[in-house]
Amino acid sequence: MTSTPRLALITLTCLIALLAGCAQNQPGTTPSGQSPTRSTSTGVVPSGASTSPTGPAGTTSATPSPSTPAKAVDCTKVKCVALTFDDGPGPQTGTLLDTLVKAQVPATFFLVGQMVEERPAMAKRIAQTPGMTVANHTMTHPMLTRIAAAKAAAEITKNTRLIQKTTGVKVRFFRPPYGLHNKATDAVARTLGQAVVVWSAGALDWQYDTPAKIVQVTLPQIAAGSIVLAHDVHPWTIKAVPTLIAKLRARGYTLVSLDDILGKTRPGATYARGRH
Ligand code: NI
């Protein structure tokens, strides 16, 4: 399949980023590390709100409606965790979606434009699945801080247009590849109305390749408010998700959307963890 070299390239690039020390669990490169907005405990957006397709008529009921997704959760009162999946849609993203829907777990998918071009139907399916959020992870997954500012801006803007055109959903979250961003890229996100969302816990699924190891390394990093980075382009991650969900729930965590865990966000501001 044509996607294989690209997946390999992304994996290789991730490895290079690791060696360069820029793909840690808690991106030290974020300029702000600022607290997410805390002033809107009443402003929690229902998990499914962002996923209502606004695209072409007749597409809204293409996906069978799963069980009602989790209602809006107040993450200042319960222990919340948000799952995020980057770099897809991949060949097995549909399997992951089935798992999430069955477990009634919301999630956010930070889509890479090149992958959306390969699997537009899957991008649309994610967007139309209640509880799921599609978000921006650039067109080609470059290190944005190491390319010309104009190129970086194009990476962010072009993917926004692509996702919105493909899914009919407005993109509200941006994640820079490797967590690498700067004032210029933040300004682009701000202009597009997107909050910059990094992460506070990593599944390390670019480093480990068994479901058991993914679960083992992820769980100790979790605390109330955690935003978990995983990748739906790795089969071992997709296999790990059911166990991860079960173990998180057994520890008293509620799995929520980015909207629930972050509350109201400011475009261009950076968020590494949610309310707790
Ligand atoms: Ni990525």
PDB file of C-alpha atoms and ligand atoms in Angstrom:
ATOM      1  CA  MET A   1       0.000   0.000   0.000  1.00  0.00           C
ATOM      2  CA  THR A   2       1.159   3.488  -0.696  1.00  0.00           C
ATOM      3  CA  SER A   3       0.709   4.434   2.909  1.00  0.00           C
ATOM      4  CA  THR A   4       3.400   2.114   4.182  1.00  0.00           C
ATOM      5  CA  PRO A   5       6.428   4.241   3.263  1.00  0.00           C
ATOM      6  CA  ARG A   6       4.693   7.292   4.645  1.00  0.00           C
ATOM      7  CA  LEU A   7       3.937   5.569   7.932  1.00  0.00           C
ATOM      8  CA  ALA A   8       7.514   4.406   8.054  1.00  0.00           C
ATOM      9  CA  LEU A   9       8.667   7.938   7.375  1.00  0.00           C
ATOM     10  CA  ILE A  10       6.530   9.345  10.162  1.00  0.00           C
ATOM     11  CA  THR A  11       7.801   6.668  12.528  1.00  0.00           C
ATOM     12  CA  LEU A  12      11.379   7.393  11.517  1.00  0.00           C
ATOM     13  CA  THR A  13      10.872  11.094  11.944  1.00  0.00           C
ATOM     14  CA  CYS A  14       9.409  10.498  15.374  1.00  0.00           C
ATOM     15  CA  LEU A  15      12.486   8.481  16.247  1.00  0.00           C
ATOM     16  CA  ILE A  16      14.732  11.282  15.088  1.00  0.00           C
ATOM     17  CA  ALA A  17      12.720  13.692  17.159  1.00  0.00           C
ATOM     18  CA  LEU A  18      13.178  11.462  20.165  1.00  0.00           C
ATOM     19  CA  LEU A  19      16.924  11.437  19.678  1.00  0.00           C
ATOM     20  CA  ALA A  20      16.812  15.185  19.429  1.00  0.00           C
ATOM     21  CA  GLY A  21      15.013  15.295  22.721  1.00  0.00           C
ATOM     22  CA  CYS A  22      11.937  16.963  21.389  1.00  0.00           C
ATOM     23  CA  ALA A  23       9.317  14.303  21.694  1.00  0.00           C
ATOM     24  CA  GLN A  24       9.154  13.889  25.418  1.00  0.00           C
ATOM     25  CA  ASN A  25       5.985  13.236  27.310  1.00  0.00           C
ATOM     26  CA  GLN A  26       5.767  16.748  28.557  1.00  0.00           C
ATOM     27  CA  PRO A  27       6.860  18.968  25.743  1.00  0.00           C
ATOM     28  CA  GLY A  28       9.389  21.248  27.339  1.00  0.00           C
ATOM     29  CA  THR A  29       9.404  23.358  24.261  1.00  0.00           C
ATOM     30  CA  THR A  30       6.012  24.856  24.853  1.00  0.00           C
ATOM     31  CA  PRO A  31       6.631  28.491  25.571  1.00  0.00           C
ATOM     32  CA  SER A  32       3.781  28.872  27.961  1.00  0.00           C
ATOM     33  CA  GLY A  33       2.840  25.742  29.830  1.00  0.00           C
ATOM     34  CA  GLN A  34       0.056  28.015  30.834  1.00  0.00           C
ATOM     35  CA  SER A  35      -2.914  26.768  32.711  1.00  0.00           C
ATOM     36  CA  PRO A  36      -5.964  26.082  30.717  1.00  0.00           C
ATOM     37  CA  THR A  37      -8.855  28.383  31.227  1.00  0.00           C
ATOM     38  CA  ARG A  38     -10.603  27.573  34.471  1.00  0.00           C
ATOM     39  CA  SER A  39     -13.312  30.125  34.512  1.00  0.00           C
ATOM     40  CA  THR A  40     -15.995  28.235  32.728  1.00  0.00           C
ATOM     41  CA  SER A  41     -17.187  25.271  34.705  1.00  0.00           C
ATOM     42  CA  THR A  42     -20.585  26.054  33.307  1.00  0.00           C
ATOM     43  CA  GLY A  43     -19.262  26.449  29.828  1.00  0.00           C
ATOM     44  CA  VAL A  44     -18.587  22.812  29.205  1.00  0.00           C
ATOM     45  CA  VAL A  45     -19.477  21.872  25.701  1.00  0.00           C
ATOM     46  CA  PRO A  46     -21.285  18.585  25.244  1.00  0.00           C
ATOM     47  CA  SER A  47     -18.929  15.980  23.879  1.00  0.00           C
ATOM     48  CA  GLY A  48     -20.868  15.492  20.730  1.00  0.00           C
ATOM     49  CA  ALA A  49     -21.401  19.154  20.019  1.00  0.00           C
ATOM     50  CA  SER A  50     -18.352  19.590  17.895  1.00  0.00           C
ATOM     51  CA  THR A  51     -19.017  16.582  15.796  1.00  0.00           C
ATOM     52  CA  SER A  52     -22.299  17.583  14.294  1.00  0.00           C
ATOM     53  CA  PRO A  53     -21.516  17.631  10.639  1.00  0.00           C
ATOM     54  CA  THR A  54     -22.365  20.838   8.937  1.00  0.00           C
ATOM     55  CA  GLY A  55     -21.414  19.507   5.571  1.00  0.00           C
ATOM     56  CA  PRO A  56     -23.453  18.477   2.598  1.00  0.00           C
ATOM     57  CA  ALA A  57     -27.069  17.673   3.276  1.00  0.00           C
ATOM     58  CA  GLY A  58     -27.892  14.022   3.455  1.00  0.00           C
ATOM     59  CA  THR A  59     -24.633  13.000   5.073  1.00  0.00           C
ATOM     60  CA  THR A  60     -25.600  13.525   8.666  1.00  0.00           C
ATOM     61  CA  SER A  61     -27.025  10.076   9.235  1.00  0.00           C
ATOM     62  CA  ALA A  62     -24.580   8.101   7.144  1.00  0.00           C
ATOM     63  CA  THR A  63     -23.017   6.644  10.267  1.00  0.00           C
ATOM     64  CA  PRO A  64     -25.283   4.494  12.395  1.00  0.00           C
ATOM     65  CA  SER A  65     -25.809   6.297  15.650  1.00  0.00           C
ATOM     66  CA  PRO A  66     -23.983   4.492  18.451  1.00  0.00           C
ATOM     67  CA  SER A  67     -25.096   4.566  22.034  1.00  0.00           C
ATOM     68  CA  THR A  68     -25.432   8.055  23.348  1.00  0.00           C
ATOM     69  CA  PRO A  69     -21.962   9.398  24.039  1.00  0.00           C
ATOM     70  CA  ALA A  70     -21.011  10.589  27.470  1.00  0.00           C
ATOM     71  CA  LYS A  71     -22.804  13.741  28.515  1.00  0.00           C
ATOM     72  CA  ALA A  72     -20.853  16.858  29.367  1.00  0.00           C
ATOM     73  CA  VAL A  73     -18.702  16.135  32.381  1.00  0.00           C
ATOM     74  CA  ASP A  74     -17.483  18.623  34.969  1.00  0.00           C
ATOM     75  CA  CYS A  75     -13.784  17.794  35.161  1.00  0.00           C
ATOM     76  CA  THR A  76     -13.323  19.988  38.217  1.00  0.00           C
ATOM     77  CA  LYS A  77     -15.438  17.451  40.094  1.00  0.00           C
ATOM     78  CA  VAL A  78     -14.481  14.097  38.620  1.00  0.00           C
ATOM     79  CA  LYS A  79     -11.104  12.750  37.526  1.00  0.00           C
ATOM     80  CA  CYS A  80     -10.976  13.276  33.780  1.00  0.00           C
ATOM     81  CA  VAL A  81      -8.645  11.915  31.139  1.00  0.00           C
ATOM     82  CA  ALA A  82      -8.788  12.735  27.425  1.00  0.00           C
ATOM     83  CA  LEU A  83      -7.484  10.353  24.777  1.00  0.00           C
ATOM     84  CA  THR A  84      -5.979  11.788  21.606  1.00  0.00           C
ATOM     85  CA  PHE A  85      -4.759   9.929  18.530  1.00  0.00           C
ATOM     86  CA  ASP A  86      -2.319  11.473  16.080  1.00  0.00           C
ATOM     87  CA  ASP A  87      -1.009  10.948  12.556  1.00  0.00           C
ATOM     88  CA  GLY A  88      -4.013   9.217  10.991  1.00  0.00           C
ATOM     89  CA  PRO A  89      -6.386   8.276   9.611  1.00  0.00           C
ATOM     90  CA  GLY A  90      -4.508   4.994   9.324  1.00  0.00           C
ATOM     91  CA  PRO A  91      -5.503   1.589   7.936  1.00  0.00           C
ATOM     92  CA  GLN A  92      -6.923   0.473  11.296  1.00  0.00           C
ATOM     93  CA  THR A  93      -8.537   3.678  12.465  1.00  0.00           C
ATOM     94  CA  GLY A  94     -11.953   2.145  11.796  1.00  0.00           C
ATOM     95  CA  THR A  95     -11.206  -0.640  14.265  1.00  0.00           C
ATOM     96  CA  LEU A  96     -10.239   1.920  16.869  1.00  0.00           C
ATOM     97  CA  LEU A  97     -13.424   3.869  16.232  1.00  0.00           C
ATOM     98  CA  ASP A  98     -15.481   0.707  16.733  1.00  0.00           C
ATOM     99  CA  THR A  99     -13.724   0.128  20.054  1.00  0.00           C
ATOM    100  CA  LEU A 100     -14.292   3.682  21.245  1.00  0.00           C
ATOM    101  CA  VAL A 101     -17.947   3.705  20.245  1.00  0.00           C
ATOM    102  CA  LYS A 102     -18.578   0.360  21.935  1.00  0.00           C
ATOM    103  CA  ALA A 103     -16.931   1.606  25.118  1.00  0.00           C
ATOM    104  CA  GLN A 104     -18.633   5.015  24.801  1.00  0.00           C
ATOM    105  CA  VAL A 105     -15.316   6.801  25.009  1.00  0.00           C
ATOM    106  CA  PRO A 106     -14.876  10.181  23.274  1.00  0.00           C
ATOM    107  CA  ALA A 107     -11.552  10.913  21.620  1.00  0.00           C
ATOM    108  CA  THR A 108      -9.798  13.470  19.468  1.00  0.00           C
ATOM    109  CA  PHE A 109      -8.036  12.612  16.241  1.00  0.00           C
ATOM    110  CA  PHE A 110      -5.242  14.949  15.160  1.00  0.00           C
ATOM    111  CA  LEU A 111      -5.268  14.256  11.442  1.00  0.00           C
ATOM    112  CA  VAL A 112      -2.350  14.596   9.040  1.00  0.00           C
ATOM    113  CA  GLY A 113      -3.456  16.065   5.712  1.00  0.00           C
ATOM    114  CA  GLN A 114      -1.592  13.532   3.604  1.00  0.00           C
ATOM    115  CA  MET A 115      -3.452  10.780   5.408  1.00  0.00           C
ATOM    116  CA  VAL A 116      -6.782  12.545   5.011  1.00  0.00           C
ATOM    117  CA  GLU A 117      -6.130  12.690   1.276  1.00  0.00           C
ATOM    118  CA  GLU A 118      -5.608   8.919   1.291  1.00  0.00           C
ATOM    119  CA  ARG A 119      -8.630   8.144   3.450  1.00  0.00           C
ATOM    120  CA  PRO A 120     -11.162  10.945   3.175  1.00  0.00           C
ATOM    121  CA  ALA A 121     -14.071   8.609   3.970  1.00  0.00           C
ATOM    122  CA  MET A 122     -12.448   7.630   7.249  1.00  0.00           C
ATOM    123  CA  ALA A 123     -11.814  11.266   8.173  1.00  0.00           C
ATOM    124  CA  LYS A 124     -15.480  11.934   7.532  1.00  0.00           C
ATOM    125  CA  ARG A 125     -16.539   8.887   9.517  1.00  0.00           C
ATOM    126  CA  ILE A 126     -14.534  10.065  12.533  1.00  0.00           C
ATOM    127  CA  ALA A 127     -16.114  13.492  12.322  1.00  0.00           C
ATOM    128  CA  GLN A 128     -19.597  12.031  12.093  1.00  0.00           C
ATOM    129  CA  THR A 129     -19.205   9.680  15.020  1.00  0.00           C
ATOM    130  CA  PRO A 130     -20.732  11.203  18.153  1.00  0.00           C
ATOM    131  CA  GLY A 131     -18.111  12.044  20.754  1.00  0.00           C
ATOM    132  CA  MET A 132     -15.250  12.156  18.270  1.00  0.00           C
ATOM    133  CA  THR A 133     -13.385  15.329  17.361  1.00  0.00           C
ATOM    134  CA  VAL A 134     -11.237  15.893  14.278  1.00  0.00           C
ATOM    135  CA  ALA A 135      -8.292  18.230  14.680  1.00  0.00           C
ATOM    136  CA  ASN A 136      -5.263  19.593  12.848  1.00  0.00           C
ATOM    137  CA  HIS A 137      -1.810  17.952  12.835  1.00  0.00           C
ATOM    138  CA  THR A 138      -0.417  19.670   9.678  1.00  0.00           C
ATOM    139  CA  MET A 139      -0.358  18.472   6.084  1.00  0.00           C
ATOM    140  CA  THR A 140       2.925  16.513   6.087  1.00  0.00           C
ATOM    141  CA  HIS A 141       4.036  16.308   9.731  1.00  0.00           C
ATOM    142  CA  PRO A 142       7.189  18.451   9.563  1.00  0.00           C
ATOM    143  CA  MET A 143       9.110  20.006  12.424  1.00  0.00           C
ATOM    144  CA  LEU A 144       7.430  23.382  12.146  1.00  0.00           C
ATOM    145  CA  THR A 145      10.115  25.253  14.031  1.00  0.00           C
ATOM    146  CA  ARG A 146      12.794  24.090  11.592  1.00  0.00           C
ATOM    147  CA  ILE A 147      11.179  25.168   8.367  1.00  0.00           C
ATOM    148  CA  ALA A 148      10.475  28.622   6.965  1.00  0.00           C
ATOM    149  CA  ALA A 149       7.660  30.423   8.739  1.00  0.00           C
ATOM    150  CA  ALA A 150       5.645  30.725   5.534  1.00  0.00           C
ATOM    151  CA  LYS A 151       5.948  26.999   4.943  1.00  0.00           C
ATOM    152  CA  ALA A 152       4.911  26.257   8.497  1.00  0.00           C
ATOM    153  CA  ALA A 153       1.899  28.518   8.150  1.00  0.00           C
ATOM    154  CA  ALA A 154       0.898  26.747   4.944  1.00  0.00           C
ATOM    155  CA  GLU A 155       1.157  23.357   6.657  1.00  0.00           C
ATOM    156  CA  ILE A 156      -1.292  24.453   9.326  1.00  0.00           C
ATOM    157  CA  THR A 157      -3.663  26.412   7.117  1.00  0.00           C
ATOM    158  CA  LYS A 158      -3.847  23.967   4.231  1.00  0.00           C
ATOM    159  CA  ASN A 159      -4.721  21.067   6.517  1.00  0.00           C
ATOM    160  CA  THR A 160      -7.402  23.113   8.212  1.00  0.00           C
ATOM    161  CA  ARG A 161      -9.046  23.762   4.864  1.00  0.00           C
ATOM    162  CA  LEU A 162      -8.686  20.117   3.847  1.00  0.00           C
ATOM    163  CA  ILE A 163     -10.252  18.740   7.020  1.00  0.00           C
ATOM    164  CA  GLN A 164     -13.065  21.245   6.946  1.00  0.00           C
ATOM    165  CA  LYS A 165     -13.779  20.549   3.294  1.00  0.00           C
ATOM    166  CA  THR A 166     -13.609  16.782   3.777  1.00  0.00           C
ATOM    167  CA  THR A 167     -15.613  16.506   6.988  1.00  0.00           C
ATOM    168  CA  GLY A 168     -17.717  19.642   7.077  1.00  0.00           C
ATOM    169  CA  VAL A 169     -16.555  20.261  10.644  1.00  0.00           C
ATOM    170  CA  LYS A 170     -14.779  23.405  11.818  1.00  0.00           C
ATOM    171  CA  VAL A 171     -11.348  22.616  13.221  1.00  0.00           C
ATOM    172  CA  ARG A 172     -10.796  24.051  16.711  1.00  0.00           C
ATOM    173  CA  PHE A 173      -7.650  22.294  17.934  1.00  0.00           C
ATOM    174  CA  PHE A 174      -4.132  22.203  16.528  1.00  0.00           C
ATOM    175  CA  ARG A 175      -1.292  19.934  17.644  1.00  0.00           C
ATOM    176  CA  PRO A 176       2.169  20.702  16.293  1.00  0.00           C
ATOM    177  CA  PRO A 177       4.107  17.569  15.322  1.00  0.00           C
ATOM    178  CA  TYR A 178       6.594  16.586  18.076  1.00  0.00           C
ATOM    179  CA  GLY A 179       5.108  19.349  20.214  1.00  0.00           C
ATOM    180  CA  LEU A 180       7.350  21.792  18.347  1.00  0.00           C
ATOM    181  CA  HIS A 181       5.769  25.206  18.036  1.00  0.00           C
ATOM    182  CA  ASN A 182       6.693  28.856  18.412  1.00  0.00           C
ATOM    183  CA  LYS A 183       5.126  32.291  18.428  1.00  0.00           C
ATOM    184  CA  ALA A 184       4.712  32.271  14.659  1.00  0.00           C
ATOM    185  CA  THR A 185       2.899  28.931  14.534  1.00  0.00           C
ATOM    186  CA  ASP A 186       0.781  29.893  17.556  1.00  0.00           C
ATOM    187  CA  ALA A 187      -0.229  33.056  15.727  1.00  0.00           C
ATOM    188  CA  VAL A 188      -1.358  31.018  12.733  1.00  0.00           C
ATOM    189  CA  ALA A 189      -3.423  28.798  15.032  1.00  0.00           C
ATOM    190  CA  ARG A 190      -4.916  31.887  16.635  1.00  0.00           C
ATOM    191  CA  THR A 191      -5.912  33.306  13.277  1.00  0.00           C
ATOM    192  CA  LEU A 192      -7.605  30.020  12.409  1.00  0.00           C
ATOM    193  CA  GLY A 193      -9.429  29.918  15.739  1.00  0.00           C
ATOM    194  CA  GLN A 194      -7.545  26.886  17.000  1.00  0.00           C
ATOM    195  CA  ALA A 195      -6.167  26.218  20.476  1.00  0.00           C
ATOM    196  CA  VAL A 196      -2.710  24.599  20.538  1.00  0.00           C
ATOM    197  CA  VAL A 197      -3.063  21.293  22.354  1.00  0.00           C
ATOM    198  CA  VAL A 198      -0.008  19.275  23.288  1.00  0.00           C
ATOM    199  CA  TRP A 199      -0.119  16.515  25.915  1.00  0.00           C
ATOM    200  CA  SER A 200       0.818  15.494  29.441  1.00  0.00           C
ATOM    201  CA  ALA A 201       1.071  11.706  29.051  1.00  0.00           C
ATOM    202  CA  GLY A 202       2.467   9.713  26.142  1.00  0.00           C
ATOM    203  CA  ALA A 203       1.668   6.142  25.160  1.00  0.00           C
ATOM    204  CA  LEU A 204       5.241   5.975  23.806  1.00  0.00           C
ATOM    205  CA  ASP A 205       3.859   3.857  21.012  1.00  0.00           C
ATOM    206  CA  TRP A 206       6.598   5.049  18.660  1.00  0.00           C
ATOM    207  CA  GLN A 207       9.067   3.435  21.045  1.00  0.00           C
ATOM    208  CA  TYR A 208       7.267   0.287  22.143  1.00  0.00           C
ATOM    209  CA  ASP A 209       5.309  -2.059  19.923  1.00  0.00           C
ATOM    210  CA  THR A 210       3.265  -4.353  22.124  1.00  0.00           C
ATOM    211  CA  PRO A 211      -0.142  -3.586  23.625  1.00  0.00           C
ATOM    212  CA  ALA A 212       0.951  -4.727  27.075  1.00  0.00           C
ATOM    213  CA  LYS A 213       3.926  -2.368  27.064  1.00  0.00           C
ATOM    214  CA  ILE A 214       1.803   0.551  25.870  1.00  0.00           C
ATOM    215  CA  VAL A 215      -0.591   0.043  28.777  1.00  0.00           C
ATOM    216  CA  GLN A 216       2.266  -0.453  31.202  1.00  0.00           C
ATOM    217  CA  VAL A 217       4.087   2.763  30.301  1.00  0.00           C
ATOM    218  CA  THR A 218       0.982   4.906  29.958  1.00  0.00           C
ATOM    219  CA  LEU A 219      -0.852   4.211  33.211  1.00  0.00           C
ATOM    220  CA  PRO A 220       1.783   5.576  35.631  1.00  0.00           C
ATOM    221  CA  GLN A 221       1.760   8.909  33.778  1.00  0.00           C
ATOM    222  CA  ILE A 222      -1.958   9.446  34.227  1.00  0.00           C
ATOM    223  CA  ALA A 223      -3.411  11.941  36.673  1.00  0.00           C
ATOM    224  CA  ALA A 224      -6.627  13.935  36.766  1.00  0.00           C
ATOM    225  CA  GLY A 225      -6.592  16.286  33.794  1.00  0.00           C
ATOM    226  CA  SER A 226      -4.229  14.190  31.691  1.00  0.00           C
ATOM    227  CA  ILE A 227      -4.256  14.544  27.942  1.00  0.00           C
ATOM    228  CA  VAL A 228      -2.905  11.293  26.507  1.00  0.00           C
ATOM    229  CA  LEU A 229      -0.967  11.187  23.240  1.00  0.00           C
ATOM    230  CA  ALA A 230      -1.240   7.972  21.222  1.00  0.00           C
ATOM    231  CA  HIS A 231      -1.139   7.166  17.510  1.00  0.00           C
ATOM    232  CA  ASP A 232      -3.881   5.436  15.552  1.00  0.00           C
ATOM    233  CA  VAL A 233      -1.399   4.423  12.871  1.00  0.00           C
ATOM    234  CA  HIS A 234       0.055   1.718  15.129  1.00  0.00           C
ATOM    235  CA  PRO A 235      -1.788  -1.634  15.401  1.00  0.00           C
ATOM    236  CA  TRP A 236      -0.347  -2.292  18.862  1.00  0.00           C
ATOM    237  CA  THR A 237      -1.852   0.939  20.110  1.00  0.00           C
ATOM    238  CA  ILE A 238      -5.278   0.067  18.759  1.00  0.00           C
ATOM    239  CA  LYS A 239      -5.014  -3.326  20.466  1.00  0.00           C
ATOM    240  CA  ALA A 240      -4.002  -1.645  23.732  1.00  0.00           C
ATOM    241  CA  VAL A 241      -6.948   0.745  23.880  1.00  0.00           C
ATOM    242  CA  PRO A 242      -9.615  -1.605  25.332  1.00  0.00           C
ATOM    243  CA  THR A 243      -7.329  -2.564  28.222  1.00  0.00           C
ATOM    244  CA  LEU A 244      -6.247   1.018  28.735  1.00  0.00           C
ATOM    245  CA  ILE A 245      -9.857   2.166  28.948  1.00  0.00           C
ATOM    246  CA  ALA A 246     -10.774  -0.610  31.387  1.00  0.00           C
ATOM    247  CA  LYS A 247      -7.812   0.091  33.643  1.00  0.00           C
ATOM    248  CA  LEU A 248      -8.389   3.836  33.651  1.00  0.00           C
ATOM    249  CA  ARG A 249     -12.029   3.338  34.574  1.00  0.00           C
ATOM    250  CA  ALA A 250     -11.051   0.872  37.289  1.00  0.00           C
ATOM    251  CA  ARG A 251      -8.890   3.631  38.748  1.00  0.00           C
ATOM    252  CA  GLY A 252     -11.801   6.016  38.847  1.00  0.00           C
ATOM    253  CA  TYR A 253     -11.111   8.070  35.743  1.00  0.00           C
ATOM    254  CA  THR A 254     -13.779   9.371  33.415  1.00  0.00           C
ATOM    255  CA  LEU A 255     -12.776   9.471  29.762  1.00  0.00           C
ATOM    256  CA  VAL A 256     -13.847  12.726  28.180  1.00  0.00           C
ATOM    257  CA  SER A 257     -13.462  14.869  25.106  1.00  0.00           C
ATOM    258  CA  LEU A 258     -10.994  17.737  24.790  1.00  0.00           C
ATOM    259  CA  ASP A 259     -13.934  20.102  25.097  1.00  0.00           C
ATOM    260  CA  ASP A 260     -14.852  18.671  28.473  1.00  0.00           C
ATOM    261  CA  ILE A 261     -11.339  18.486  29.847  1.00  0.00           C
ATOM    262  CA  LEU A 262     -10.256  21.928  28.626  1.00  0.00           C
ATOM    263  CA  GLY A 263     -13.459  23.868  28.964  1.00  0.00           C
ATOM    264  CA  LYS A 264     -13.422  27.092  27.036  1.00  0.00           C
ATOM    265  CA  THR A 265     -10.160  27.558  25.164  1.00  0.00           C
ATOM    266  CA  ARG A 266      -8.436  30.563  23.657  1.00  0.00           C
ATOM    267  CA  PRO A 267      -7.277  30.324  20.043  1.00  0.00           C
ATOM    268  CA  GLY A 268      -3.487  30.382  19.880  1.00  0.00           C
ATOM    269  CA  ALA A 269      -3.061  29.513  23.581  1.00  0.00           C
ATOM    270  CA  THR A 270      -1.270  26.297  24.518  1.00  0.00           C
ATOM    271  CA  TYR A 271      -2.788  23.542  26.621  1.00  0.00           C
ATOM    272  CA  ALA A 272      -0.890  20.485  27.848  1.00  0.00           C
ATOM    273  CA  ARG A 273      -3.424  19.275  30.374  1.00  0.00           C
ATOM    274  CA  GLY A 274      -6.992  19.822  31.296  1.00  0.00           C
ATOM    275  CA  ARG A 275      -9.008  20.946  34.282  1.00  0.00           C
ATOM    276  CA  HIS A 276      -8.852  18.916  37.445  1.00  0.00           C
TER     277      HIS A 276
HETATM  278 NI    NI B   1       2.501  13.277  15.054  1.00  0.00          NI
END
